[in-house]
Coordinates of C-alpha atoms and ligand atoms in Angstrom, one line a residue:
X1399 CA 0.0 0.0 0.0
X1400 CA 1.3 3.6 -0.7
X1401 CA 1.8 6.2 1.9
X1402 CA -1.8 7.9 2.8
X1403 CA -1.6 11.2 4.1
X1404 CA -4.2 12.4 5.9
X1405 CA -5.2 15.2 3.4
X1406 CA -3.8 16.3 0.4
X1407 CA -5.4 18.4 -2.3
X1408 CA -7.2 17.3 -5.6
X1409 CA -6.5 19.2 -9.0
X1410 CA -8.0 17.8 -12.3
X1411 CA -7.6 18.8 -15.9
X1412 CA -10.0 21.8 -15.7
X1413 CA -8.2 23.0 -12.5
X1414 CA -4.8 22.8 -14.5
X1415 CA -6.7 24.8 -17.4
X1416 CA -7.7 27.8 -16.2
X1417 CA -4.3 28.4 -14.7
X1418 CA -2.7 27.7 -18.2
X1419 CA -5.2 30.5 -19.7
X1420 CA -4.0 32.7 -16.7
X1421 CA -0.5 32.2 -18.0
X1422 CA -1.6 32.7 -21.2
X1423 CA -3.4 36.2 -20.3
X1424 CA -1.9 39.7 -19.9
X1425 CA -2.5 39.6 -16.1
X1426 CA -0.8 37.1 -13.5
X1427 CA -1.5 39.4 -10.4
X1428 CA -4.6 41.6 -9.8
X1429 CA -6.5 41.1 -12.5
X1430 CA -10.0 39.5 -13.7
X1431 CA -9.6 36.1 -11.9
X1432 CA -9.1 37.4 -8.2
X1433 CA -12.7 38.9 -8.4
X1434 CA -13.9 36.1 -9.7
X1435 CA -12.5 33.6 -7.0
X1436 CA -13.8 36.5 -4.7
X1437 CA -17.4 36.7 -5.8
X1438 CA -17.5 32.7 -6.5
X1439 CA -17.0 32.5 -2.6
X1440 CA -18.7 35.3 -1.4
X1441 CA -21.7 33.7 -3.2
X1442 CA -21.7 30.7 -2.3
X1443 CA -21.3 31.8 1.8
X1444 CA -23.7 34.6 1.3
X1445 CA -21.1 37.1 2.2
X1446 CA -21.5 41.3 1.0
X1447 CA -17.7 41.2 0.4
X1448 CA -14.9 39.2 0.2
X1449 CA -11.1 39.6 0.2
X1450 CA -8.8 37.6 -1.4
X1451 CA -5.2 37.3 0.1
X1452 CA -2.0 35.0 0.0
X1453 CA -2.4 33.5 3.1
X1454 CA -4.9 32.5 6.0
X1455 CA -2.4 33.9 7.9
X1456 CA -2.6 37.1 6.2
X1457 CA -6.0 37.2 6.7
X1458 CA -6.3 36.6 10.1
X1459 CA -3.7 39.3 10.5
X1460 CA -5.8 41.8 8.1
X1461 CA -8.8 40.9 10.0
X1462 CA -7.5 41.8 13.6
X1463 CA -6.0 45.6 12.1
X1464 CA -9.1 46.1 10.8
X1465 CA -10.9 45.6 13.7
X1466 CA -8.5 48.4 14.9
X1467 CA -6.5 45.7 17.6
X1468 CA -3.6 47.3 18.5
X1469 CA -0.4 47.4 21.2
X1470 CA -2.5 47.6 25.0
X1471 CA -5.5 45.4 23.4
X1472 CA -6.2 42.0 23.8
X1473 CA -6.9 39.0 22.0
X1474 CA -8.6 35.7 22.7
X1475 CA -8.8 32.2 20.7
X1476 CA -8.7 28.7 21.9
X1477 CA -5.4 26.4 22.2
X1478 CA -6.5 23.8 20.0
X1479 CA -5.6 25.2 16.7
X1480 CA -2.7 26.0 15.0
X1481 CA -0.6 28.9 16.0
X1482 CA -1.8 31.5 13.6
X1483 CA -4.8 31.6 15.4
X1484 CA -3.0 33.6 18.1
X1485 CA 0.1 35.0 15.9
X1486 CA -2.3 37.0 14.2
X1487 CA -2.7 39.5 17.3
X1488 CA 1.1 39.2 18.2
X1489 CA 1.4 40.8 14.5
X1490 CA -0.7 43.9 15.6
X1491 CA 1.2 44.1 19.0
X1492 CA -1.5 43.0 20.8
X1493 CA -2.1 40.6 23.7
X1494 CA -2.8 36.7 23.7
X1495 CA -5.2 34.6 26.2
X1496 CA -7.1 32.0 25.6
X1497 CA -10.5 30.2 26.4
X1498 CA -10.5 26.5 26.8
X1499 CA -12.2 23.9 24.6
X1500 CA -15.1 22.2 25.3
X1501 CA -14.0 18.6 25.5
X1502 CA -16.9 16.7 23.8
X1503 CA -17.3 19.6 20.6
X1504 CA -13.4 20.3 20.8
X1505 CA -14.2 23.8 20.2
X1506 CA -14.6 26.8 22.3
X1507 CA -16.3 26.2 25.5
X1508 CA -19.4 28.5 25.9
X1509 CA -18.9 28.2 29.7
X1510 CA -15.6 28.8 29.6
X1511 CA -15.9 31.9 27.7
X1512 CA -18.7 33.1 30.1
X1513 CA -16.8 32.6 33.3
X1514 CA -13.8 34.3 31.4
X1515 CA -16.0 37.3 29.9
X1516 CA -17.4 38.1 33.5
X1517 CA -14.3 37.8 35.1
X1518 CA -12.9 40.2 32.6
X1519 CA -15.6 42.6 32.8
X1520 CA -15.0 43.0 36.9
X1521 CA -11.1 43.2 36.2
X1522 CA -11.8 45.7 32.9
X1523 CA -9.6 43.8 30.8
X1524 CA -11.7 42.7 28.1
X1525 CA -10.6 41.5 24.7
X1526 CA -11.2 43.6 21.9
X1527 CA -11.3 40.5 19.2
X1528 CA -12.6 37.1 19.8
X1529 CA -11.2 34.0 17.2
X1530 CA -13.1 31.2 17.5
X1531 CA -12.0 27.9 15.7
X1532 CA -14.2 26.2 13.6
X1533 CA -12.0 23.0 14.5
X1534 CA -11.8 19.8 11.8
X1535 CA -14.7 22.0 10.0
X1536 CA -17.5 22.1 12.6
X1537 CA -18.9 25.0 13.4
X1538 CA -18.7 26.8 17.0
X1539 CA -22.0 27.9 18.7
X1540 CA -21.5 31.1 17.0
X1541 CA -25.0 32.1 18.4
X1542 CA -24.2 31.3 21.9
X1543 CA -20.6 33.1 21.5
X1544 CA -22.1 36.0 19.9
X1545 CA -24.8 36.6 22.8
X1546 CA -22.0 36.6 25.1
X1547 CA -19.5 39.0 23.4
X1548 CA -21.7 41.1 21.5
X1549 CA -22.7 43.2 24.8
X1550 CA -18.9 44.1 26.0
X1551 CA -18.3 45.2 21.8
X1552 CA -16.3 42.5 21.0
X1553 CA -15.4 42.2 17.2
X1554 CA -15.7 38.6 16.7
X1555 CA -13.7 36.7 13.5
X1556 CA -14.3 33.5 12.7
X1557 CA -11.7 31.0 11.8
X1558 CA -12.9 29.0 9.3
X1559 CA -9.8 27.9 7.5
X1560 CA -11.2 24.3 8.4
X1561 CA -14.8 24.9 7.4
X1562 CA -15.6 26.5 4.0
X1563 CA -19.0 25.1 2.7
X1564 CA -20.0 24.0 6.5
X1565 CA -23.3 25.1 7.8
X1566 CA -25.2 26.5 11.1
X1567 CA -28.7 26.5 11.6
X1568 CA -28.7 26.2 7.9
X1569 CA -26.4 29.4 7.0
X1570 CA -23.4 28.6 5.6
X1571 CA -20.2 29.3 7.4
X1572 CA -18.9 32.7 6.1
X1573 CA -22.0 34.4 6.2
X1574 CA -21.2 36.2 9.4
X1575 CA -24.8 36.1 10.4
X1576 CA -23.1 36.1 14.1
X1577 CA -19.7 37.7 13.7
X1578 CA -17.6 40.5 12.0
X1579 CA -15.6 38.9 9.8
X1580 CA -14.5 35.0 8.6
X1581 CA -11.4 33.8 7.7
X1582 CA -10.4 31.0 5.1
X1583 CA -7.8 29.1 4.1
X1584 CA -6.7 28.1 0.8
X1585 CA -4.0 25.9 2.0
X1586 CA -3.5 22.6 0.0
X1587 CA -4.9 20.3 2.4
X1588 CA -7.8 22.7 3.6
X1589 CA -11.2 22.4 1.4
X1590 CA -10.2 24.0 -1.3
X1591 CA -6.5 24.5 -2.9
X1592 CA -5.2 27.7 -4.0
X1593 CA -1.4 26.8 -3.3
X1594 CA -1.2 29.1 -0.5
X1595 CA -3.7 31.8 -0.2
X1596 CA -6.6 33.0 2.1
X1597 CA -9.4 35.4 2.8
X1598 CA -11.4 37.3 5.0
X1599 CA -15.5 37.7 4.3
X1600 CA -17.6 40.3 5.9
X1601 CA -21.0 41.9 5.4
X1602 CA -19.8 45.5 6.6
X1603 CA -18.9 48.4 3.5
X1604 CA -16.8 49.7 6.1
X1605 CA -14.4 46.5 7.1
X1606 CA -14.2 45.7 3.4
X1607 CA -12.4 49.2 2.6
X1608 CA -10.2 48.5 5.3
X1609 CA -9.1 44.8 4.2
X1610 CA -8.9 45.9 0.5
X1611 CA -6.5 49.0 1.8
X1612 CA -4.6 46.3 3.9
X1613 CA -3.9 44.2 1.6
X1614 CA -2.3 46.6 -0.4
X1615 CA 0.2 48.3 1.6
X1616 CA -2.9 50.8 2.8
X1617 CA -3.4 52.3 -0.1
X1618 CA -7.3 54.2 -1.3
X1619 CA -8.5 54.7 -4.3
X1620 CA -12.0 55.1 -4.2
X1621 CA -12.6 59.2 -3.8
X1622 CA -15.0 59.1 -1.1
X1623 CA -12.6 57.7 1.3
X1624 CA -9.7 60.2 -0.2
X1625 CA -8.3 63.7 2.0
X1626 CA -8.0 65.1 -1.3
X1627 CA -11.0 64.1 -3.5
X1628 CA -9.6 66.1 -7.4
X1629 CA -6.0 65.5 -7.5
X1630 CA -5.8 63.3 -10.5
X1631 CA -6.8 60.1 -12.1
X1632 CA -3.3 58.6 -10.5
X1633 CA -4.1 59.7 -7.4
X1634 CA -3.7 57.7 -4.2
X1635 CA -3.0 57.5 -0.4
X1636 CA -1.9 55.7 2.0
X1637 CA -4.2 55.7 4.9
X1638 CA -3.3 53.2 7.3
X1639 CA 0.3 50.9 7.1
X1640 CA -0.6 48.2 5.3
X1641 CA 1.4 45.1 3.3
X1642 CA 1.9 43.5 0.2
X1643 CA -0.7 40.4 0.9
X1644 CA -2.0 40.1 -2.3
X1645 CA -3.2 37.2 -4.2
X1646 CA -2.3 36.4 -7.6
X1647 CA -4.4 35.6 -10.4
X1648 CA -2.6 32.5 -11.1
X1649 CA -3.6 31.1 -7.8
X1650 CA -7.5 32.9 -7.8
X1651 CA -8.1 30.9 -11.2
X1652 CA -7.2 27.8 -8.9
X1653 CA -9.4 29.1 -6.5
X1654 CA -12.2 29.9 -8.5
X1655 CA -12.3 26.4 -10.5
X1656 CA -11.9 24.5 -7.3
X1657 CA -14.9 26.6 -6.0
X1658 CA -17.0 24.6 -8.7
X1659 CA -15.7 21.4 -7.1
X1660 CA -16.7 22.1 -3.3
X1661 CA -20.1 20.3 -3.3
X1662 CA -18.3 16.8 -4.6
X1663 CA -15.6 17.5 -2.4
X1664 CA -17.6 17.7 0.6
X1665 CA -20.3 15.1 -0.3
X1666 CA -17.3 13.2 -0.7
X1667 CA -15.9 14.1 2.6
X1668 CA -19.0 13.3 4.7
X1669 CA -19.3 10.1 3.1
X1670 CA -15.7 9.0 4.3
X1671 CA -16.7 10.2 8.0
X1672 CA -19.7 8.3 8.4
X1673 CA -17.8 5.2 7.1
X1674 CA -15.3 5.7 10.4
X1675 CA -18.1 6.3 12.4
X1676 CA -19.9 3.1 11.7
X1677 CA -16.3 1.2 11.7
X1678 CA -15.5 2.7 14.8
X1679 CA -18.7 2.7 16.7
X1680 CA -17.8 0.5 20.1
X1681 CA -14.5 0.6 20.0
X1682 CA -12.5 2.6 23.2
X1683 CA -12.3 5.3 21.6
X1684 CA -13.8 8.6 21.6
X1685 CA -15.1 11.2 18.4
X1686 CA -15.6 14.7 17.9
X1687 CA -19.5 15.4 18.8
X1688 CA -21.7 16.3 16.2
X1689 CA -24.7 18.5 17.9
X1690 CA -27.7 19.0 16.3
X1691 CA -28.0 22.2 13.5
X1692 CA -23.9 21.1 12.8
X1693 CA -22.9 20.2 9.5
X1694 CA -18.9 19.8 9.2
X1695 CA -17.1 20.7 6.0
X1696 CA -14.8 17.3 7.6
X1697 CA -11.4 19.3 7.3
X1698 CA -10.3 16.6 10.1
X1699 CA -11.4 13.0 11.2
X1700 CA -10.1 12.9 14.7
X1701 CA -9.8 9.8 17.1
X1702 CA -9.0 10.1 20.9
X1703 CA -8.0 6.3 22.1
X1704 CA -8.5 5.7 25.5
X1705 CA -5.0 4.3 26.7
X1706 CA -6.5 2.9 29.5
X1707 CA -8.8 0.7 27.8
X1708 CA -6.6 0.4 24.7
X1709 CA -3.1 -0.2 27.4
X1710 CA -1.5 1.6 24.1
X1711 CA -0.3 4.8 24.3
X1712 CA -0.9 7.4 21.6
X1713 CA 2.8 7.4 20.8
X1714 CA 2.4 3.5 20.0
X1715 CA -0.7 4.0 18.4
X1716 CA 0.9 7.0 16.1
X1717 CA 4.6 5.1 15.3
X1718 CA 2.4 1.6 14.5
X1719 CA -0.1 3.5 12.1
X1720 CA 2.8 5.5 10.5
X1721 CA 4.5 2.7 10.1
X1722 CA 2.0 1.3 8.2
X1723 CA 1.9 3.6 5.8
X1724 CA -0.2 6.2 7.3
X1725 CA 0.0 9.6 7.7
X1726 CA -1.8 9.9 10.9
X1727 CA -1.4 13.8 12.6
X1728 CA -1.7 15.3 15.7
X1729 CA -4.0 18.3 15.8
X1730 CA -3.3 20.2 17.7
X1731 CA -0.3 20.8 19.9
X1732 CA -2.0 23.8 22.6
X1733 CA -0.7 27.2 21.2
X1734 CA -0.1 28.1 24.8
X1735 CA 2.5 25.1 25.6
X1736 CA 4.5 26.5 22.5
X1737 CA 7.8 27.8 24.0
X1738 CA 6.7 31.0 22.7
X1739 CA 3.8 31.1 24.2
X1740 CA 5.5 30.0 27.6
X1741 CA 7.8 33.0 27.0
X1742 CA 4.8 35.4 27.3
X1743 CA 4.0 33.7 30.8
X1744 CA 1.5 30.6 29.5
X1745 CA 2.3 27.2 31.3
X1746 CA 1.3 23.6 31.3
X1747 CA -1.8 23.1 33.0
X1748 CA -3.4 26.5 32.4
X1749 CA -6.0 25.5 29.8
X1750 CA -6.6 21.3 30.8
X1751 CA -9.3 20.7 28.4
X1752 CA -7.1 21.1 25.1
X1753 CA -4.3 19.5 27.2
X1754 CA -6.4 16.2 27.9
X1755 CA -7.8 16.2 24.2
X1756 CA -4.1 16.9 22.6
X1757 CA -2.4 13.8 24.9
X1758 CA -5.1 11.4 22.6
X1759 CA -5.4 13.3 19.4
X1760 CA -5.2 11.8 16.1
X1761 CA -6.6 12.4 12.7
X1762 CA -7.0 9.9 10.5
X1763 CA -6.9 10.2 6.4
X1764 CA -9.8 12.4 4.9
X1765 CA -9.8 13.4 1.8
X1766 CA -11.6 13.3 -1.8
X1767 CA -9.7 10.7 -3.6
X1768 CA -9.0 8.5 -0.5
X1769 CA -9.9 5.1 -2.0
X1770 CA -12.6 2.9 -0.3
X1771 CA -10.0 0.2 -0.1
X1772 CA -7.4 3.0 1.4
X1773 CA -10.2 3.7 3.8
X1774 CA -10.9 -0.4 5.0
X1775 CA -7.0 -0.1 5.5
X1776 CA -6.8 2.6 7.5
X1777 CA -9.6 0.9 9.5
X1778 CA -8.5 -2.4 10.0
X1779 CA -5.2 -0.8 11.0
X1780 CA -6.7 0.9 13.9
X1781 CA -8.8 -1.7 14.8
X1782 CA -5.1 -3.3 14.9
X1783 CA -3.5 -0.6 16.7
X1784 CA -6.3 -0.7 19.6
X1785 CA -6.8 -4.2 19.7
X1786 CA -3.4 -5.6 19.8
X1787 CA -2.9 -5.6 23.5
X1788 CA -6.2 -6.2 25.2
X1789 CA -7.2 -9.5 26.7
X1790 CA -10.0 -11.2 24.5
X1791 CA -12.4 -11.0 27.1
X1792 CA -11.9 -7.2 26.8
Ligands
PLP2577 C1 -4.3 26.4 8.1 C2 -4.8 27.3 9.2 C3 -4.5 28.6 9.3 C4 -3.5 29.3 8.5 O1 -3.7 29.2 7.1 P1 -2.5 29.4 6.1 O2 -3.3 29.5 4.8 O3 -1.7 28.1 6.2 O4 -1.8 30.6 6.4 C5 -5.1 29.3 10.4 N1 -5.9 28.8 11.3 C6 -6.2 27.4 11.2 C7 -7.1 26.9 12.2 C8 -5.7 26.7 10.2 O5 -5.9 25.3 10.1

């Protein structure tokens, strides 16, 4: 069997085509295929605007400027996600904490973050932006998160880099029916593939400006938002410090093309996830919860072994699998046991719900061209990996 990773990207002879016509067109950068790639997501989220950069990262990082975060404010995500979730306020010389996960959703505890919000009120230290995770593509309680946050004027951004076409209550993720601004994730083994590349959705004219300027080293255009409103046709300023984060057309014709292949990509997805939940259903181990009004994009398939049960630790578990051929992963590490994190005064033990999750964590192959037979292989391997050293009475 040939190495399975546990996502990779899927580009076909269309996708290939329409960056061959960008090569073949007078604009690589900034041209027609950006606002297409732009528009083709906006729609389908039901987003006002969208803007296109070259990273997630990049959009999380527009996102927090434009909600004005700055040196003195304060930031708060969850540790179970990867580090940008956090860098992205580091960037604007602002402040990290976080709010712990809740162990059965893996996502941001609503509890948590209501102890945490009234304890900040009394101390008047509240955060100025909130990043939830949509973690392995299922959506927060955005509703419950937004209820809490909304009264103390907290700019909330989702990130969504896991969960492009997943849906709450029936909205699709992106449409910011609860928040300020969602970021996504173009990243090869996210839902769609741009290469690298990102972007930030929001319904407000306002934030839109902004990002657009960002982008751009913080450069206006449009006369309205000018201090001089006749100077010329070349006209422009600089109203803000912004950065070169732009996307290229090359990459946006990727984009946009892959955008026509979402619905088959998740349909695909969802079907490989309710295979491992039948196959795994009884064994001692634990899956992500699924509430009600949740539909996952299935970014991630994550197991938690009980080691206990199992008498296998997840190392075992991890160097057996790989060593069959899989590409097992651990998301995620807590951002707040990173040494850099420690550095800024974070230690073991502060957040134990995304410590107890991350000591069991692994996710198993998802993607769309994972064979059925690759599938009943990565099963019977766990079944292996679990089974190996319990008594048959077990
Ligand atoms: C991938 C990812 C990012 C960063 O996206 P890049 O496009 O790789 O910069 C941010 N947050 C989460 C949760 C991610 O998974």
């Amino acid at each position: 069997m040939k190495w399975i990773p546990y996502g990779r990207q899927d580009i076909d002879e269309a996708d290939i085509a329409a960056v061959v016509a960008v090569l073949r067109s007078d604009m690589v950068t900034q041209g027609p295929a950006v606002e297409r790639f732009e528009g083709a997501v906006a729609a389908h989220c039901g987003a006002r605007h969208a803007v296109a950069v070259n990273s997630g990262t990049s959009a999380l990082h527009i996102a927090c400027a434009a909600a004005g975060l700055g040196p003195g404010d304060l930031l708060w995500t969850v540790p179970n996600s990867f580090v940008a979730s956090a860098n992205c306020a580091r960037y604007c010389g602002a402040d990290v904490d976080f709010v712990d996960i809740d162990p059965a959703t893996l996502n941001m505890s609503v509890d948590a973050l209501e102890r945490k919000l009234a304890q900040a009120a009394r101390a008047g230290r509240l955060p100025k932006v909130i990043v939830p995770v949509h973690f392995a593509g299922l959506p927060c309680d955005m509703e419950a998160i937004a209820r809490l946050a909304r009264p103390h004027g907290v700019t909330l951004v989702e990130d969504a880099s896991h969960a492009l076409g997943a849906r709450l209550r029936g909205a699709p993720v992106g449409s910011c029916a609860w928040s300020d601004m969602v970021v996504l994730s173009f990243h090869p083994v996210k839902l769609i593939a741009t290469g690298e590349g990102g972007m930030v959705l929001t319904q407000s004219d306002e934030l839109a400006a902004r990002l657009a300027a960002l982008r751009s080293h913080g450069l206006e255009r449009a006369p309205a938002r000018l201090e001089r409103k006749d100077a010329g046709g070349w006209y422009y300023e600089q109203s803000r410090l912004g950065f070169n984060y732009r996307l290229s057309d090359i990459h946006a014709a990727l984009g946009e093309n892959q955008m026509r292949r979402l619905q088959a990509f998740l349909e695909r997805r969802r079907e490989i996830a309710a295979r491992y939940q039948q196959a795994f259903a009884g064994l001692p181990l634990r899956l992500q919860a699924q509430p009600p009004g949740c539909d996952s994009a299935w970014h991630l398939f994550v197991i938690q072994p009980d080691p206990e049960e199992t008498g296998r630790s997840r190392r075992e578990i991890y160097d057996e699998l790989r060593g069959r051929g899989i590409g097992v992963q651990v998301h995620y590490i807590p951002i707040h046991t990173q040494p850099y994190y420690r550095g800024l005064g974070f230690k073991n033990g502060d957040f134990p719900a995304s410590e107890r999750y991350y000591e069991r964590a692994l996710s198993l192959p998802i993607f769309f061209r994972l064979a059925p037979e690759e599938q009943d292989y990565v099963i019977a391997s766990v079944r292996g990996a679990l089974g190996r050293h319990r008594s048959p009475e077990a």
